[in-house]
Coordinates of C-alpha atoms and ligand atoms in Angstrom, one line a residue:
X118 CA -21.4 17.8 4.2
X119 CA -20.8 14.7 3.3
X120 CA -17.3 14.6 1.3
X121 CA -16.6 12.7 -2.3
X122 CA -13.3 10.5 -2.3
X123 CA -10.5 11.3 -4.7
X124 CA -10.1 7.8 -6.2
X125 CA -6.4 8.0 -6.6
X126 CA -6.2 4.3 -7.2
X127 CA -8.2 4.7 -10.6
X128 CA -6.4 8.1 -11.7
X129 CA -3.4 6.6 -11.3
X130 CA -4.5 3.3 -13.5
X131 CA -5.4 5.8 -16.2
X132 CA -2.3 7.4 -16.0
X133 CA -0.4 4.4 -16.3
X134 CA -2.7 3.4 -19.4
X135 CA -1.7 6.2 -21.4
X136 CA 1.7 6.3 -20.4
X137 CA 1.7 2.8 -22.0
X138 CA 0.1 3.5 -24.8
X139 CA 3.1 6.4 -25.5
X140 CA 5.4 4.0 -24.5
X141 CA 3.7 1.2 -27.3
X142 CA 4.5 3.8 -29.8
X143 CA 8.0 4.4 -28.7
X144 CA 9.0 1.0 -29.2
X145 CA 8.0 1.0 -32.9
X146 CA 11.8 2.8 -33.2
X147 CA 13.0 0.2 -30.6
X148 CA 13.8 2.1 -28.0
X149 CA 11.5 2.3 -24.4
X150 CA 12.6 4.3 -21.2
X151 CA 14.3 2.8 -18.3
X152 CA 14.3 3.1 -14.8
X153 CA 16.7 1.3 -12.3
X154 CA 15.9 1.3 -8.9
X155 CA 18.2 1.0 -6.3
X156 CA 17.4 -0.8 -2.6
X157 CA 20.3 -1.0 0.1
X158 CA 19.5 -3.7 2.8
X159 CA 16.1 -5.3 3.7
X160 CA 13.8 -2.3 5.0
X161 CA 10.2 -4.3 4.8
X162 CA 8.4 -1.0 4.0
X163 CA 11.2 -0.5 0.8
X164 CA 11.1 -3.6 -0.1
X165 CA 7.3 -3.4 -0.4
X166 CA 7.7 0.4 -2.4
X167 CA 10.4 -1.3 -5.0
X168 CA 8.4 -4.3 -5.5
X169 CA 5.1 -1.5 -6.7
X170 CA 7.5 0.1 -8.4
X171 CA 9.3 -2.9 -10.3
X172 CA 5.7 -4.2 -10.9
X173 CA 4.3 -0.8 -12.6
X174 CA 7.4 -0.2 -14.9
X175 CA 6.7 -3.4 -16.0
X176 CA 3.2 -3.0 -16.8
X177 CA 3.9 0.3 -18.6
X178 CA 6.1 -1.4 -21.0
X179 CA 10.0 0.2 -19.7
X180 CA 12.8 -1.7 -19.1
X181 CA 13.7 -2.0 -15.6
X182 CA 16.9 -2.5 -13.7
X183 CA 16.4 -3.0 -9.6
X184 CA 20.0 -3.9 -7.9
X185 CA 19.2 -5.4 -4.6
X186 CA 22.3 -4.2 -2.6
X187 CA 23.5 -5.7 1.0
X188 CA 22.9 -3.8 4.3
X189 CA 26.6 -3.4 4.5
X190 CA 27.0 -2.2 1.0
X191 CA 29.8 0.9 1.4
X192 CA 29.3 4.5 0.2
X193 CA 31.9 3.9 -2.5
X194 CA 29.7 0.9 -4.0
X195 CA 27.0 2.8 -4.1
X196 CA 28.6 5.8 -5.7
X197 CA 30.3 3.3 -8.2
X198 CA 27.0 1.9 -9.5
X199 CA 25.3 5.6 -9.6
X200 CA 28.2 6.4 -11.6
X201 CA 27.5 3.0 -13.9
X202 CA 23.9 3.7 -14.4
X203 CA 24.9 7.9 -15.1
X204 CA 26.3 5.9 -18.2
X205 CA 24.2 4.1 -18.8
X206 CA 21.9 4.8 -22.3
X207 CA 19.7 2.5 -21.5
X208 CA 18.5 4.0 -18.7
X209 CA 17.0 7.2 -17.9
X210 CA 15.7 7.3 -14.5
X211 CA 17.7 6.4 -11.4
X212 CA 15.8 6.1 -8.3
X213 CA 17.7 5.2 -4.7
X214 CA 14.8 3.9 -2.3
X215 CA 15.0 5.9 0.8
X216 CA 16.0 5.4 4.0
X217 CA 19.2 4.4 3.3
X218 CA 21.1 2.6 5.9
X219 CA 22.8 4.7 8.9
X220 CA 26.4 4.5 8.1
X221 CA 25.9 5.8 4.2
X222 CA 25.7 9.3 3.2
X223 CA 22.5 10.0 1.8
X224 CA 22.9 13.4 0.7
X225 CA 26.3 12.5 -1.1
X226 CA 24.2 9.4 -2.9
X227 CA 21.0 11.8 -4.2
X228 CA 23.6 14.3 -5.1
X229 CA 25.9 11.8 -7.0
X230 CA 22.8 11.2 -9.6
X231 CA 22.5 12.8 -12.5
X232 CA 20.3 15.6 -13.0
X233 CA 18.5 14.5 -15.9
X234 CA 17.9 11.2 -14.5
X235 CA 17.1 12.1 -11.2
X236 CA 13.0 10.5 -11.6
X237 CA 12.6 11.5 -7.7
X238 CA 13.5 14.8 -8.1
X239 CA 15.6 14.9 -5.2
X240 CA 18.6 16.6 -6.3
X241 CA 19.6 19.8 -5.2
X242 CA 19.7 21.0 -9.0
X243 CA 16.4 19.6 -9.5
X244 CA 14.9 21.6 -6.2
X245 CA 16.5 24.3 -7.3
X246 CA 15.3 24.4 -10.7
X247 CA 11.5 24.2 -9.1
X248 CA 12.0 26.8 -7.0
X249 CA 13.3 29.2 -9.5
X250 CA 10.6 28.5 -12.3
X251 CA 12.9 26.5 -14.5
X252 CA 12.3 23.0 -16.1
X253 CA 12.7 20.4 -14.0
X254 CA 11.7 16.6 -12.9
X255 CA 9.7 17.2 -10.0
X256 CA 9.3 14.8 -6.7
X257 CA 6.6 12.3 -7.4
X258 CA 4.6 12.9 -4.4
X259 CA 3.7 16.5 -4.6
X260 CA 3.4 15.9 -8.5
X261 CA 0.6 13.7 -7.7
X262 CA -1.1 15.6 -5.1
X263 CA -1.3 18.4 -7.7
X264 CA -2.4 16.1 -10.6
X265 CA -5.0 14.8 -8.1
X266 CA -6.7 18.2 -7.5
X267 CA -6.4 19.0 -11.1
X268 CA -8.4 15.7 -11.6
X269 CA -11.8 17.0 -10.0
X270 CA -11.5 20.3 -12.0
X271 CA -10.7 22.4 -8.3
X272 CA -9.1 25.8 -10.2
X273 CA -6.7 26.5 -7.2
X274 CA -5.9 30.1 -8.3
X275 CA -6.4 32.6 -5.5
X276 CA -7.3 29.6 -3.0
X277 CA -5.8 29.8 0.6
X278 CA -4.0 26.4 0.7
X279 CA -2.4 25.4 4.2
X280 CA 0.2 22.6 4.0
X281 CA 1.0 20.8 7.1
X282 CA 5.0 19.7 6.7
X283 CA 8.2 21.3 5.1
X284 CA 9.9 18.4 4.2
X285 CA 12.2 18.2 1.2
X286 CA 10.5 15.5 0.0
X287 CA 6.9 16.7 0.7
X288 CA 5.9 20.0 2.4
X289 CA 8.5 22.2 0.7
X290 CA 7.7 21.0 -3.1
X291 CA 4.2 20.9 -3.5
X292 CA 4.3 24.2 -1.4
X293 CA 6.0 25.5 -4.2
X294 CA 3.6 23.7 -6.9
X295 CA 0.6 25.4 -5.6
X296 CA 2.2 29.0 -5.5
X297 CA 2.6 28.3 -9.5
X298 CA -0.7 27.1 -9.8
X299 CA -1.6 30.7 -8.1
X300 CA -2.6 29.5 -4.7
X301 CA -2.4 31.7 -1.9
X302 CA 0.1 29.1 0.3
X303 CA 0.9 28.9 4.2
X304 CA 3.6 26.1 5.4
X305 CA 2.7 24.9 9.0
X306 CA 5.1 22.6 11.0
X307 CA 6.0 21.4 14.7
X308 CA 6.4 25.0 15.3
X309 CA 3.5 26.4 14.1
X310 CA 1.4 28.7 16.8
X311 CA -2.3 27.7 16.1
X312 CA -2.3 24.8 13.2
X313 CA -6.0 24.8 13.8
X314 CA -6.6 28.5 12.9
X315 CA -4.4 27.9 10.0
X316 CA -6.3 24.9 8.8
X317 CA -9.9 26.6 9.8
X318 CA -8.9 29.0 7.1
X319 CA -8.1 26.5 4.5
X320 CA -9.7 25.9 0.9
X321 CA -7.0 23.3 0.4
X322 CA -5.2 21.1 2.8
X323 CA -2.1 19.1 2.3
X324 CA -1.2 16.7 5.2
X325 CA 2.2 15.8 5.2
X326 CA 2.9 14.9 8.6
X327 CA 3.8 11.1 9.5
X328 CA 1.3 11.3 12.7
X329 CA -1.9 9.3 12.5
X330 CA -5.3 10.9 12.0
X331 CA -4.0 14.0 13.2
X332 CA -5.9 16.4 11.4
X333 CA -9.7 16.0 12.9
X334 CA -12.7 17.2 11.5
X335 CA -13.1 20.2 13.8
X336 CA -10.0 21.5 12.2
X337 CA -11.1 21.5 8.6
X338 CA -13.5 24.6 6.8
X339 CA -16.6 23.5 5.6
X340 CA -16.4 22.4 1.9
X341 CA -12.5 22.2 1.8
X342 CA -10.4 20.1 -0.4
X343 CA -8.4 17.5 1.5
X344 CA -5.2 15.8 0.0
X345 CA -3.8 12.9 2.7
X346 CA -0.2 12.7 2.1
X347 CA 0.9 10.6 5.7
X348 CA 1.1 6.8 5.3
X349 CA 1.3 5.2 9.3
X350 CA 0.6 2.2 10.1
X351 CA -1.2 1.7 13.7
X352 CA -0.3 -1.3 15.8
X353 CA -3.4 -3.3 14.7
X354 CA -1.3 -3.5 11.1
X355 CA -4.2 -0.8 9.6
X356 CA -2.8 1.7 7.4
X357 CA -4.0 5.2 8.4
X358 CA -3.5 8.5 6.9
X359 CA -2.2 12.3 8.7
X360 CA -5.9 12.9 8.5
X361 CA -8.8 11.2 10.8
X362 CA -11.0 10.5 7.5
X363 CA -14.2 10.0 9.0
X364 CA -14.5 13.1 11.1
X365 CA -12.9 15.2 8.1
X366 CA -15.1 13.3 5.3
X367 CA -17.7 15.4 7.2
X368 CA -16.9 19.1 6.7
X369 CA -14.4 18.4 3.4
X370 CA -15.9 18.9 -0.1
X371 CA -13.7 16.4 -1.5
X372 CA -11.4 14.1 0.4
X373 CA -8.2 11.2 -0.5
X374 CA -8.4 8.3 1.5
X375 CA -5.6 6.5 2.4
X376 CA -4.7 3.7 1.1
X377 CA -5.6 4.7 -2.3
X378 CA -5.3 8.1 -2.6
X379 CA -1.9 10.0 -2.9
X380 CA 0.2 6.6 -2.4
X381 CA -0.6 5.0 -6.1
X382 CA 0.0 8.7 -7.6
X383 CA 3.7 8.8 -6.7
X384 CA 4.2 5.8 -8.7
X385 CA 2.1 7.0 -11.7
X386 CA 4.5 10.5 -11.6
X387 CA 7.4 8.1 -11.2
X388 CA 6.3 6.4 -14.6
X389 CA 5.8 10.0 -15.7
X390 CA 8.9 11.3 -14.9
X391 CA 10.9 8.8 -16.2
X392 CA 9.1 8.9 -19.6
X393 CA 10.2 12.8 -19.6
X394 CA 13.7 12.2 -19.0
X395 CA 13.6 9.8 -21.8
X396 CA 11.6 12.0 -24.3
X397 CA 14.4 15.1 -23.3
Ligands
NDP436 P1 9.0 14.3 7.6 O1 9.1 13.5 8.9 O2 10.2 14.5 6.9 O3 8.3 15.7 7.9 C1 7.1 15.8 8.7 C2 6.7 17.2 8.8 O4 5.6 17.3 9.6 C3 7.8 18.1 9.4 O5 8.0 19.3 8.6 C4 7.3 18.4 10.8 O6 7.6 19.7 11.3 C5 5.8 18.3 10.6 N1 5.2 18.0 11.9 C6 5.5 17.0 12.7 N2 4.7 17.1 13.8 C7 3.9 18.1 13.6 C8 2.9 18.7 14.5 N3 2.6 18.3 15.6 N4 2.3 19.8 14.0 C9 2.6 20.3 12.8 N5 3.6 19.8 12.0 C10 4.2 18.7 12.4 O7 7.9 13.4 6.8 P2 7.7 13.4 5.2 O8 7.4 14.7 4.6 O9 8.8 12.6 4.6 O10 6.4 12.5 5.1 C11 5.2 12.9 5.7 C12 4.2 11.8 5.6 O11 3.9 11.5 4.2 C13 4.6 10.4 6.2 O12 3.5 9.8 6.8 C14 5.1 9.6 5.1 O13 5.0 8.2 5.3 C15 4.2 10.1 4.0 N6 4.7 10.0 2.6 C16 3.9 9.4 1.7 C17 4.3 9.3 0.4 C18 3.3 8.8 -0.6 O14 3.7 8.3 -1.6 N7 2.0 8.8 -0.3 C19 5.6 9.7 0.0 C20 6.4 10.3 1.0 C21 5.9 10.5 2.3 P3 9.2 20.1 11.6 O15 9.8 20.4 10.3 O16 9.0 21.3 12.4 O17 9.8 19.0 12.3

């Protein structure tokens, strides 16, 4: 089997069409959400993600706010400028690109934002809020990797879905996104026994790893559904997904390629998000 690509790339593009189009109507009244996005020091990879996101918040018509802060920037600037943009009603989405520096508390930052401006999703309330069923901005990533199977029509009730992380950010969320959407759902991680057993019995993968083409073909069940979460980059400077694509391309029915799959979905659910917390 010979596996279709999930064009994530051009899902996204419509996304971000029709959020525009909302947003063209919004303006009529003068009014048209905000996001501010907030980058501590000079991370290349960070710089790279606020640039896309900068650059699509444009393009969708919000007004956008990104505050460029120092390397040495201290906790209590930080908190002071969460605090100013909590205030703020011209914005509606506050995003802090992550990693944050070493010396500043990153928990204490996430935690500081408010709950109905937290676009990222981050927040304990927010995670909370998922988990219990209640309504909620949820994280951008496993957003998208749920829009994206939604996209090709896969109905993912009673489905055995194996997820391959349990991040906060990642593993945990979407875990939790495809038990609503009535998924049968198993989390692997470092610790896990016999990933490839778990995998062999998978009708949906989620790779959320960080480890290069680490999920082979030989580990995936004829005809499965595979969403690439990982973003590495080798030594050669190629970008490279948590799964090997070509070997999986094989036995998957359909497949996300990285780049171009999950990657410009987060930003399309960023959009998203941030147009719900202006619209609540
Ligand atoms: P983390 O490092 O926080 O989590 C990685 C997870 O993978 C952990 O739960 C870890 O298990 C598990 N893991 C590590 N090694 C193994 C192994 N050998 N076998 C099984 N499980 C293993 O990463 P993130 O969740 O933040 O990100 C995962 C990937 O997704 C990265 O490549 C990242 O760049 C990418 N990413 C992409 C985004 C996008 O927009 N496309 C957004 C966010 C992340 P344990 O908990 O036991 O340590």
């Amino acid at each position: 089997m010979t596996a279709k690509v999930i064009d994530g790339k051009e899902i996204a593009k419509k996304l971000r069409e029709s959020i525009k189009v909302e947003v063209d109507k919004l303006k009529v009244n003068g009014k048209v959400p905000g996001l501010a996005v907030i980058l501590v020091g000079i991370d290349p990879a960070s710089q790279v993600y606020v640039g896309h996101k900068e650059k699509a918040c444009k393009e969708a018509g919000f007004h956008s706010e990104v505050y460029k802060l120092a390397e040495n920037t201290s906790q209590e600037e930080l908190l002071s400028l969460i605090d100013k943009l909590n205030n703020d009603p011209n914005i509606h989405g506050i995003l802090v690109q992550l990693p944050l520096p070493k010396h500043l508390d990153e928990k204490e930052v996430i935690n500081r934002i408010s709950f109905n401006k937290d676009v990222d999703g981050f927040h304990p309330l927010s995670a909370g809020a998922l988990f219990v069923g209640e309504k909620s901005l949820v994280p951008c990533t496993p957003k998208g990797c749920i829009q994206l199977i939604k996209e090709i029509g896969y109905d993912l009730k009673g489905k055995k879905a194996v997820v391959v992380g349990r991040s906060n950010i990642v593993g945990k969320p979407v875990s939790i996104l495809l038990l609503n959407e009535n998924a049968t759902v198993t989390i692997c991680h470092s610790r896990t026994k016999d990933l490839k057993a778990e995998l062999l019995e998978a009708d949906v993968v989620v790779a959320a790893i960080g480890r290069p083409n680490f999920v082979t073909g030989d580990m995936i069940k004829p005809g499965a559904v595979v969403i690439d979460v990982g973003i590495n980059r080798l030594d050669n400077g190629k970008l490279v997904g948590d799964v090997e694509f070509e070997s999986a391309a094989e036995k998957a029915s359909w497949i996300t390629p990285v780049p171009g799959g999950v990657g410009p979905m987060t930003i399309a659910m960023l959009m998203q998000n941030t147009l719900e917390a202006f619209k609540s």
